Amino acid sequence: MTVMRADALALDRADPLAAFRDRFALPDGVIYLDGNSLGALPKATAGRLAGLVATEWGGDLIRSWTKHGWIDLPLRVGDKIARLIGARPGEVAVADSTSVNLFKLMAAALRLRPDRRVIVSDVGNFPTDLYVAQGLVELLGFRHELRLVAPNDLAGALDRDVALVSLTEVDYRSGRLHDMADITRRVHAAGALMLWDLAHTAGALPVDLAGCEVDFAVGCGYKYLNGGPGAPAFLYVAERLHGEFRPPLTGWLGHASPFAFETGYRPAGGIARAIVGTPPILSLAALEVGVDIALEADMAEIRRKSLALSRLFIDCVAQECAGLGLTLASPSREAERGSQVSYSHPEGYAVMQALIARGVIGDFRAPDLLRFGLTPLYVRFADIWDAVVILREVLATREWDRPEFKKRAAVT
Ligand SMILES: *Cc1c(COP(=O)(O)O)cnc(C)c1O
């Protein structure tokens, strides 16, 4: 069956999430398919930050820590994110970057399994997840080992030596979705702990951390949560581990009584001990705006639209771009797909630069992937159709084959 632009417009008319688009400041002439790398700007963010700067910082100064609840922000926003990822109140804190949180939780996990010496991850995991594990192994004197397996080959790696399995639920390149419930169950059966990276999950698809009995999780604030560039990340520790969980970075704001200024460290109760230093209030306030918008939407509806967007994208590419060198690099089965679609192309970098020059913003991931993030709160079905038409033109006319599109930038 032929897809036409009218079909996309009909899907937009029937879209229960359509009104959310107006909550975001999106430039004219841009089709933004990179919200999985940097989420769009909520219109409310500028006003919130301006007010915070003028009234709270400028006016109330240091009194704002109490008067405006600044000191509670890491846990308050954490509790909001908890609702998006199936965690309980008190299980999530917002702090630091995803990379730093990975370090904190990996180190804490190893301390909970002192007789075991292996961290398992998959070769396709995001580099920072692997690098942090490598650095930790080095810090601990190479008594531990990072064991890397193929993404669908976990079972063979789970022996009595494994302390922790660390995986990203949605693969950043292909968008492949791991089966969180099944893997977590198998990891626990092997006596190990499970850490999930939700960088490409939180705000994009429903998760049930409590239902899956996940031990640890981390995730990004600046992707599907629209918290702004470098927004603080979040971390989750299951409540049943709160008593014995010991993070390795013992800063004063993770102390049981920071303002007692005691000489000795005593961990705060609960997730608060995962906080290290003074929270970045401006960034946290911006993140809260993005999280509040996500909380207004129904996560099941977001998932439905995300899959409908990727289905339309794949159908349009199959119809419009056949024979133009693209190979689908995302799972064709919807149950295995996150909220993005990726294609490989031998000139992927130049093709993406040419697309960006035409206002279709996705990104490139080495070695040859064109990656298109589908953010249900602000991407329209008509955007998908229009983006694929431009993709066809760029490929069919070899518009990408110009020197300026082949110069590599520092950030791709
Ligand atoms: C984006 C991303 C990160 C980013 O980590 P930062 O510390 O925020 O730079 C980490 N892990 C995964 C899987 C990601 O996709």
CSV table of C-alpha atoms and ligand atoms in Angstrom, one decimal:
chain,number,residue,atom,x,y,z
A,1,MET,CA,0.0,0.0,0.0
A,2,THR,CA,1.4,3.4,-1.0
A,3,VAL,CA,1.9,5.9,1.8
A,4,MET,CA,1.1,9.5,1.1
A,5,ARG,CA,1.5,12.8,2.9
A,6,ALA,CA,-2.2,12.9,3.5
A,7,ASP,CA,-1.9,9.7,5.5
A,8,ALA,CA,0.7,11.4,7.8
A,9,LEU,CA,-1.6,14.4,8.2
A,10,ALA,CA,-4.5,12.1,9.2
A,11,LEU,CA,-2.3,10.5,11.8
A,12,ASP,CA,-1.5,13.9,13.2
A,13,ARG,CA,-5.1,14.9,13.4
A,14,ALA,CA,-5.9,11.7,15.4
A,15,ASP,CA,-2.8,12.1,17.7
A,16,PRO,CA,-3.8,12.5,21.4
A,17,LEU,CA,-0.4,13.9,22.1
A,18,ALA,CA,-0.4,16.5,19.3
A,19,ALA,CA,-1.0,19.5,21.7
A,20,PHE,CA,2.3,18.9,23.5
A,21,ARG,CA,4.3,20.1,20.5
A,22,ASP,CA,3.2,23.7,21.3
A,23,ARG,CA,4.9,23.4,24.7
A,24,PHE,CA,8.3,23.4,23.0
A,25,ALA,CA,10.2,26.2,21.2
A,26,LEU,CA,11.1,24.6,17.9
A,27,PRO,CA,12.6,26.8,15.2
A,28,ASP,CA,10.8,27.1,11.9
A,29,GLY,CA,12.2,25.2,9.0
A,30,VAL,CA,13.7,22.5,11.2
A,31,ILE,CA,12.6,18.9,11.5
A,32,TYR,CA,14.2,17.9,14.8
A,33,LEU,CA,15.0,14.2,14.9
A,34,ASP,CA,17.7,14.4,17.5
A,35,GLY,CA,15.8,14.7,20.8
A,36,ASN,CA,17.6,11.5,21.9
A,37,SER,CA,20.8,13.4,22.0
A,38,LEU,CA,19.6,16.8,23.1
A,39,GLY,CA,15.9,17.3,23.9
A,40,ALA,CA,14.1,20.4,22.7
A,41,LEU,CA,13.6,23.5,24.8
A,42,PRO,CA,10.3,23.7,26.7
A,43,LYS,CA,8.8,27.1,26.3
A,44,ALA,CA,8.3,27.4,30.0
A,45,THR,CA,12.0,26.9,30.8
A,46,ALA,CA,13.2,30.4,30.0
A,47,GLY,CA,10.6,32.0,32.2
A,48,ARG,CA,11.3,29.6,35.1
A,49,LEU,CA,15.1,30.3,34.9
A,50,ALA,CA,14.6,34.0,34.6
A,51,GLY,CA,12.4,34.0,37.7
A,52,LEU,CA,14.8,31.8,39.6
A,53,VAL,CA,17.7,34.0,38.7
A,54,ALA,CA,16.0,37.3,39.5
A,55,THR,CA,13.9,36.4,42.5
A,56,GLU,CA,15.5,33.5,44.2
A,57,TRP,CA,19.2,33.9,43.5
A,58,GLY,CA,19.1,37.7,43.0
A,59,GLY,CA,16.6,38.6,45.7
A,60,ASP,CA,16.5,35.9,48.4
A,61,LEU,CA,20.1,34.9,47.9
A,62,ILE,CA,21.3,32.2,50.3
A,63,ARG,CA,17.9,32.1,52.0
A,64,SER,CA,16.6,30.3,48.9
A,65,TRP,CA,18.2,27.0,49.9
A,66,THR,CA,15.3,26.8,52.5
A,67,LYS,CA,12.8,29.4,51.4
A,68,HIS,CA,12.6,28.1,47.8
A,69,GLY,CA,13.4,24.5,48.6
A,70,TRP,CA,16.6,24.4,46.6
A,71,ILE,CA,18.1,21.9,49.0
A,72,ASP,CA,15.2,19.5,48.3
A,73,LEU,CA,15.5,19.7,44.5
A,74,PRO,CA,17.6,16.6,43.9
A,75,LEU,CA,15.1,14.4,45.7
A,76,ARG,CA,12.0,16.2,44.6
A,77,VAL,CA,12.9,16.0,40.9
A,78,GLY,CA,14.1,12.4,41.6
A,79,ASP,CA,10.6,11.5,42.9
A,80,LYS,CA,9.1,12.9,39.8
A,81,ILE,CA,11.5,10.9,37.5
A,82,ALA,CA,10.7,7.9,39.7
A,83,ARG,CA,7.1,8.1,38.4
A,84,LEU,CA,8.3,7.9,34.8
A,85,ILE,CA,10.5,4.8,35.3
A,86,GLY,CA,8.4,2.7,37.7
A,87,ALA,CA,10.4,3.4,40.8
A,88,ARG,CA,9.0,4.2,44.3
A,89,PRO,CA,9.3,7.6,46.0
A,90,GLY,CA,12.7,7.8,47.7
A,91,GLU,CA,14.5,5.6,45.2
A,92,VAL,CA,15.7,8.2,42.7
A,93,ALA,CA,18.0,11.2,43.2
A,94,VAL,CA,19.2,13.7,40.6
A,95,ALA,CA,22.9,14.4,40.7
A,96,ASP,CA,26.1,14.6,38.7
A,97,SER,CA,26.3,13.2,35.2
A,98,THR,CA,25.3,9.7,34.0
A,99,SER,CA,29.0,8.8,33.8
A,100,VAL,CA,29.7,9.8,37.4
A,101,ASN,CA,26.6,8.0,38.5
A,102,LEU,CA,27.7,4.9,36.7
A,103,PHE,CA,30.9,5.0,38.7
A,104,LYS,CA,29.1,5.5,42.0
A,105,LEU,CA,26.7,2.6,41.4
A,106,MET,CA,29.2,0.2,39.9
A,107,ALA,CA,31.6,0.7,42.8
A,108,ALA,CA,28.7,0.3,45.3
A,109,ALA,CA,27.6,-2.9,43.5
A,110,LEU,CA,31.1,-4.5,43.7
A,111,ARG,CA,31.2,-3.8,47.5
A,112,LEU,CA,27.9,-5.7,47.8
A,113,ARG,CA,29.4,-8.8,46.2
A,114,PRO,CA,32.9,-8.9,47.7
A,115,ASP,CA,33.4,-12.6,46.8
A,116,ARG,CA,32.8,-12.0,43.1
A,117,ARG,CA,35.1,-10.2,40.6
A,118,VAL,CA,33.4,-9.8,37.3
A,119,ILE,CA,31.4,-7.0,35.7
A,120,VAL,CA,29.5,-8.2,32.6
A,121,SER,CA,28.5,-5.8,29.9
A,122,ASP,CA,27.9,-6.0,26.2
A,123,VAL,CA,30.2,-4.9,23.4
A,124,GLY,CA,27.6,-2.5,22.0
A,125,ASN,CA,27.1,-0.6,25.3
A,126,PHE,CA,27.7,3.1,25.2
A,127,PRO,CA,31.4,3.9,25.5
A,128,THR,CA,31.2,5.8,28.8
A,129,ASP,CA,29.6,2.8,30.4
A,130,LEU,CA,32.5,0.7,29.4
A,131,TYR,CA,35.2,3.3,30.1
A,132,VAL,CA,33.9,3.9,33.6
A,133,ALA,CA,34.0,0.1,34.3
A,134,GLN,CA,37.5,-0.1,33.0
A,135,GLY,CA,38.6,2.8,35.2
A,136,LEU,CA,37.0,1.2,38.2
A,137,VAL,CA,38.8,-2.1,37.5
A,138,GLU,CA,42.1,-0.2,37.3
A,139,LEU,CA,41.4,1.8,40.5
A,140,LEU,CA,40.7,-1.5,42.3
A,141,GLY,CA,44.1,-2.8,41.3
A,142,PHE,CA,43.0,-5.1,38.5
A,143,ARG,CA,41.5,-7.7,40.8
A,144,HIS,CA,38.3,-7.4,38.9
A,145,GLU,CA,37.5,-8.0,35.2
A,146,LEU,CA,35.2,-6.4,32.7
A,147,ARG,CA,33.7,-9.3,30.7
A,148,LEU,CA,32.2,-8.1,27.4
A,149,VAL,CA,29.7,-10.3,25.5
A,150,ALA,CA,27.6,-10.0,22.4
A,151,PRO,CA,24.3,-8.3,23.3
A,152,ASN,CA,22.2,-11.4,22.8
A,153,ASP,CA,24.8,-13.7,24.4
A,154,LEU,CA,24.4,-12.9,28.0
A,155,ALA,CA,23.4,-16.3,29.3
A,156,GLY,CA,26.8,-17.9,28.7
A,157,ALA,CA,28.6,-15.1,30.7
A,158,LEU,CA,26.6,-15.5,33.9
A,159,ASP,CA,28.7,-17.6,36.2
A,160,ARG,CA,29.4,-17.6,40.0
A,161,ASP,CA,32.1,-14.9,39.5
A,162,VAL,CA,29.8,-12.3,38.3
A,163,ALA,CA,29.1,-9.4,40.7
A,164,LEU,CA,27.3,-7.0,38.4
A,165,VAL,CA,25.7,-6.9,35.0
A,166,SER,CA,25.6,-3.4,33.5
A,167,LEU,CA,23.6,-2.9,30.3
A,168,THR,CA,21.9,0.0,28.5
A,169,GLU,CA,18.2,-0.9,27.8
A,170,VAL,CA,18.0,0.9,24.4
A,171,ASP,CA,21.1,0.6,22.3
A,172,TYR,CA,22.3,4.1,21.3
A,173,ARG,CA,23.2,3.0,17.8
A,174,SER,CA,20.5,0.6,16.6
A,175,GLY,CA,17.7,1.4,19.1
A,176,ARG,CA,17.5,-2.3,20.0
A,177,LEU,CA,15.5,-2.8,23.2
A,178,HIS,CA,16.8,-5.3,25.8
A,179,ASP,CA,14.2,-7.4,27.7
A,180,MET,CA,14.6,-5.8,31.1
A,181,ALA,CA,12.4,-8.2,33.0
A,182,ASP,CA,13.9,-11.4,31.6
A,183,ILE,CA,17.5,-10.3,31.8
A,184,THR,CA,17.2,-9.0,35.4
A,185,ARG,CA,15.6,-12.3,36.4
A,186,ARG,CA,18.4,-14.3,34.9
A,187,VAL,CA,21.1,-12.0,36.5
A,188,HIS,CA,19.5,-12.4,39.9
A,189,ALA,CA,19.2,-16.2,39.4
A,190,ALA,CA,23.0,-16.2,38.9
A,191,GLY,CA,23.4,-14.3,42.2
A,192,ALA,CA,24.6,-11.0,40.6
A,193,LEU,CA,23.3,-7.5,40.7
A,194,MET,CA,21.7,-5.6,37.8
A,195,LEU,CA,22.4,-2.0,36.7
A,196,TRP,CA,20.4,-0.6,33.8
A,197,ASP,CA,21.3,2.6,31.9
A,198,LEU,CA,18.1,4.3,30.9
A,199,ALA,CA,19.7,7.1,28.8
A,200,HIS,CA,17.5,6.3,25.8
A,201,THR,CA,14.6,5.0,27.9
A,202,ALA,CA,13.5,7.6,30.4
A,203,GLY,CA,10.7,9.7,29.0
A,204,ALA,CA,10.6,7.7,25.8
A,205,LEU,CA,9.1,4.4,26.9
A,206,PRO,CA,7.4,2.9,29.9
A,207,VAL,CA,9.8,1.2,32.4
A,208,ASP,CA,8.9,-0.8,35.5
A,209,LEU,CA,12.1,-0.8,37.7
A,210,ALA,CA,10.2,-1.9,40.8
A,211,GLY,CA,8.2,-4.6,38.9
A,212,CYS,CA,11.4,-6.0,37.4
A,213,GLU,CA,13.2,-5.8,40.8
A,214,VAL,CA,16.1,-3.9,39.2
A,215,ASP,CA,18.9,-3.1,41.7
A,216,PHE,CA,20.5,0.0,40.2
A,217,ALA,CA,19.7,2.4,37.3
A,218,VAL,CA,21.1,5.6,35.9
A,219,GLY,CA,19.8,7.9,33.1
A,220,CYS,CA,20.2,11.3,31.4
A,221,GLY,CA,18.3,14.5,32.0
A,222,TYR,CA,19.0,16.1,28.7
A,223,LYS,CA,17.7,13.5,26.2
A,224,TYR,CA,14.0,12.6,26.3
A,225,LEU,CA,13.5,14.5,29.6
A,226,ASN,CA,14.3,17.8,27.8
A,227,GLY,CA,16.3,19.2,30.8
A,228,GLY,CA,18.8,21.2,28.7
A,229,PRO,CA,22.4,20.7,27.6
A,230,GLY,CA,24.4,19.0,30.3
A,231,ALA,CA,21.3,18.7,32.6
A,232,PRO,CA,22.1,16.6,35.7
A,233,ALA,CA,21.5,12.9,35.5
A,234,PHE,CA,19.5,10.6,37.8
A,235,LEU,CA,20.3,7.5,39.7
A,236,TYR,CA,18.1,4.8,41.2
A,237,VAL,CA,18.8,2.3,44.0
A,238,ALA,CA,16.2,-0.2,45.0
A,239,GLU,CA,14.9,0.5,48.4
A,240,ARG,CA,15.7,-3.0,49.7
A,241,LEU,CA,19.4,-2.1,49.2
A,242,HIS,CA,19.4,1.2,50.9
A,243,GLY,CA,20.7,-0.1,54.2
A,244,GLU,CA,23.8,-1.8,52.9
A,245,PHE,CA,24.5,0.4,49.8
A,246,ARG,CA,27.8,2.4,50.2
A,247,PRO,CA,28.6,4.8,47.4
A,248,PRO,CA,32.3,5.5,47.0
A,249,LEU,CA,32.1,9.3,46.8
A,250,THR,CA,31.4,10.3,50.3
A,251,GLY,CA,30.7,14.0,50.0
A,252,TRP,CA,29.1,16.2,52.6
A,253,LEU,CA,25.7,16.3,51.0
A,254,GLY,CA,25.5,12.6,51.3
A,255,HIS,CA,26.2,12.9,55.0
A,256,ALA,CA,23.5,12.1,57.5
A,257,SER,CA,23.7,15.6,58.9
A,258,PRO,CA,25.6,17.9,56.5
A,259,PHE,CA,25.2,21.0,58.6
A,260,ALA,CA,26.5,19.4,61.8
A,261,PHE,CA,29.9,19.7,60.1
A,262,GLU,CA,31.2,16.6,61.9
A,263,THR,CA,34.7,15.4,61.3
A,264,GLY,CA,33.7,11.9,60.4
A,265,TYR,CA,31.5,10.7,57.5
A,266,ARG,CA,28.2,9.0,58.3
A,267,PRO,CA,26.0,8.2,55.4
A,268,ALA,CA,22.5,9.8,55.0
A,269,GLY,CA,19.6,7.4,55.0
A,270,GLY,CA,18.2,6.2,51.8
A,271,ILE,CA,19.0,7.5,48.3
A,272,ALA,CA,20.3,10.8,49.7
A,273,ARG,CA,23.7,9.2,50.4
A,274,ALA,CA,24.2,9.0,46.6
A,275,ILE,CA,24.3,12.8,46.5
A,276,VAL,CA,27.9,14.1,46.7
A,277,GLY,CA,28.2,17.9,46.5
A,278,THR,CA,26.1,21.0,46.1
A,279,PRO,CA,23.3,20.5,43.5
A,280,PRO,CA,23.3,22.6,40.3
A,281,ILE,CA,20.1,24.6,41.0
A,282,LEU,CA,19.7,26.3,37.7
A,283,SER,CA,20.1,23.1,35.8
A,284,LEU,CA,17.9,21.2,38.2
A,285,ALA,CA,15.1,23.8,37.8
A,286,ALA,CA,15.3,23.5,34.0
A,287,LEU,CA,15.2,19.7,34.2
A,288,GLU,CA,12.1,19.9,36.4
A,289,VAL,CA,10.3,21.8,33.7
A,290,GLY,CA,11.0,19.1,31.2
A,291,VAL,CA,10.1,16.3,33.6
A,292,ASP,CA,6.8,18.0,34.6
A,293,ILE,CA,5.8,18.1,30.9
A,294,ALA,CA,6.6,14.4,30.5
A,295,LEU,CA,4.5,13.6,33.6
A,296,GLU,CA,1.5,15.3,32.0
A,297,ALA,CA,1.6,12.7,29.2
A,298,ASP,CA,0.6,9.1,29.5
A,299,MET,CA,3.7,7.0,29.1
A,300,ALA,CA,1.7,4.2,27.3
A,301,GLU,CA,0.4,6.8,24.8
A,302,ILE,CA,4.0,8.0,24.3
A,303,ARG,CA,5.1,4.5,23.5
A,304,ARG,CA,2.2,4.0,21.1
A,305,LYS,CA,3.1,7.1,19.2
A,306,SER,CA,6.8,6.4,19.2
A,307,LEU,CA,6.1,3.0,17.5
A,308,ALA,CA,3.7,4.6,15.1
A,309,LEU,CA,6.3,7.2,14.2
A,310,SER,CA,9.0,4.6,13.6
A,311,ARG,CA,6.6,2.4,11.6
A,312,LEU,CA,5.8,5.3,9.4
A,313,PHE,CA,9.5,6.2,9.0
A,314,ILE,CA,10.5,2.7,8.0
A,315,ASP,CA,7.5,2.4,5.6
A,316,CYS,CA,8.3,5.7,4.0
A,317,VAL,CA,12.0,4.9,3.6
A,318,ALA,CA,11.1,1.5,2.1
A,319,GLN,CA,8.8,3.2,-0.4
A,320,GLU,CA,10.7,6.4,-1.2
A,321,CYS,CA,14.4,5.4,-0.8
A,322,ALA,CA,14.6,1.9,-2.3
A,323,GLY,CA,17.9,1.3,-4.1
A,324,LEU,CA,19.5,4.4,-2.6
A,325,GLY,CA,22.0,2.6,-0.4
A,326,LEU,CA,20.2,2.6,3.0
A,327,THR,CA,20.1,-0.5,5.2
A,328,LEU,CA,17.8,-0.6,8.2
A,329,ALA,CA,20.0,-0.9,11.3
A,330,SER,CA,17.1,-1.0,13.8
A,331,PRO,CA,15.1,-4.0,14.8
A,332,SER,CA,12.2,-4.7,12.4
A,333,ARG,CA,10.2,-6.2,15.2
A,334,GLU,CA,8.5,-3.4,17.1
A,335,ALA,CA,8.7,-5.1,20.5
A,336,GLU,CA,12.5,-4.9,20.2
A,337,ARG,CA,12.7,-1.2,19.1
A,338,GLY,CA,13.3,1.9,21.3
A,339,SER,CA,12.3,5.4,20.1
A,340,GLN,CA,14.7,5.8,17.2
A,341,VAL,CA,15.4,4.5,13.7
A,342,SER,CA,18.9,4.0,12.3
A,343,TYR,CA,20.1,3.3,8.9
A,344,SER,CA,23.6,2.4,7.7
A,345,HIS,CA,25.0,4.1,4.6
A,346,PRO,CA,28.6,4.0,3.4
A,347,GLU,CA,28.7,7.8,3.3
A,348,GLY,CA,26.6,8.2,6.4
A,349,TYR,CA,28.5,11.2,7.8
A,350,ALA,CA,28.2,13.3,4.6
A,351,VAL,CA,24.5,12.3,4.1
A,352,MET,CA,23.7,13.5,7.6
A,353,GLN,CA,25.5,16.8,7.1
A,354,ALA,CA,23.6,17.3,3.9
A,355,LEU,CA,20.3,16.5,5.7
A,356,ILE,CA,21.2,19.0,8.5
A,357,ALA,CA,22.0,21.7,5.9
A,358,ARG,CA,18.4,21.1,4.6
A,359,GLY,CA,17.0,21.4,8.2
A,360,VAL,CA,16.5,17.7,8.9
A,361,ILE,CA,18.5,17.3,12.1
A,362,GLY,CA,19.4,13.8,13.1
A,363,ASP,CA,22.9,12.6,14.0
A,364,PHE,CA,25.7,10.3,12.8
A,365,ARG,CA,27.2,7.5,14.8
A,366,ALA,CA,30.4,5.9,13.7
A,367,PRO,CA,31.1,4.0,11.7
A,368,ASP,CA,28.2,4.5,9.2
A,369,LEU,CA,24.9,5.1,11.0
A,370,LEU,CA,22.3,7.8,10.3
A,371,ARG,CA,20.3,8.0,13.5
A,372,PHE,CA,16.9,9.6,13.7
A,373,GLY,CA,15.4,10.1,17.2
A,374,LEU,CA,11.6,10.1,17.5
A,375,THR,CA,10.3,12.1,20.4
A,376,PRO,CA,6.6,11.7,20.6
A,377,LEU,CA,5.9,14.9,22.5
A,378,TYR,CA,7.0,17.1,19.6
A,379,VAL,CA,7.6,15.2,16.4
A,380,ARG,CA,4.7,15.1,14.0
A,381,PHE,CA,3.8,12.3,11.6
A,382,ALA,CA,4.0,14.9,8.8
A,383,ASP,CA,7.6,15.7,9.9
A,384,ILE,CA,8.5,12.0,9.2
A,385,TRP,CA,7.0,12.2,5.7
A,386,ASP,CA,8.8,15.5,5.0
A,387,ALA,CA,12.1,14.2,6.4
A,388,VAL,CA,12.0,11.1,4.2
A,389,VAL,CA,11.3,13.1,1.1
A,390,ILE,CA,14.3,15.3,1.8
A,391,LEU,CA,16.4,12.2,2.5
A,392,ARG,CA,15.4,10.7,-0.8
A,393,GLU,CA,16.4,13.9,-2.6
A,394,VAL,CA,19.7,14.1,-0.8
A,395,LEU,CA,20.5,10.5,-1.8
A,396,ALA,CA,19.1,10.5,-5.3
A,397,THR,CA,20.9,13.7,-6.4
A,398,ARG,CA,24.1,12.8,-4.4
A,399,GLU,CA,23.7,16.2,-2.7
A,400,TRP,CA,25.9,14.8,0.1
A,401,ASP,CA,28.9,14.4,-2.2
A,402,ARG,CA,30.4,17.8,-1.5
A,403,PRO,CA,33.6,18.6,0.4
A,404,GLU,CA,31.9,20.7,3.0
A,405,PHE,CA,29.7,17.8,4.1
A,406,LYS,CA,32.8,15.5,4.6
A,407,LYS,CA,34.7,17.7,7.1
A,408,ARG,CA,34.3,16.0,10.5
A,409,ALA,CA,33.2,18.2,13.4
A,410,ALA,CA,34.2,17.5,17.0
A,411,VAL,CA,30.6,16.6,17.9
A,412,THR,CA,28.8,14.4,15.4
B,1,LIG,C1,24.0,9.7,26.4
B,1,LIG,C2,24.5,8.6,27.1
B,1,LIG,C3,25.3,8.7,28.2
B,1,LIG,C4,25.8,10.1,28.6
B,1,LIG,O1,26.6,10.2,29.7
B,1,LIG,P1,27.0,11.6,30.2
B,1,LIG,O2,27.8,11.3,31.5
B,1,LIG,O3,25.8,12.4,30.4
B,1,LIG,O4,27.8,12.2,29.2
B,1,LIG,C5,25.6,7.6,29.0
B,1,LIG,N1,25.1,6.4,28.7
B,1,LIG,C6,24.4,6.2,27.6
B,1,LIG,C7,23.9,4.8,27.2
B,1,LIG,C8,24.0,7.3,26.8
B,1,LIG,O5,23.3,7.1,25.7
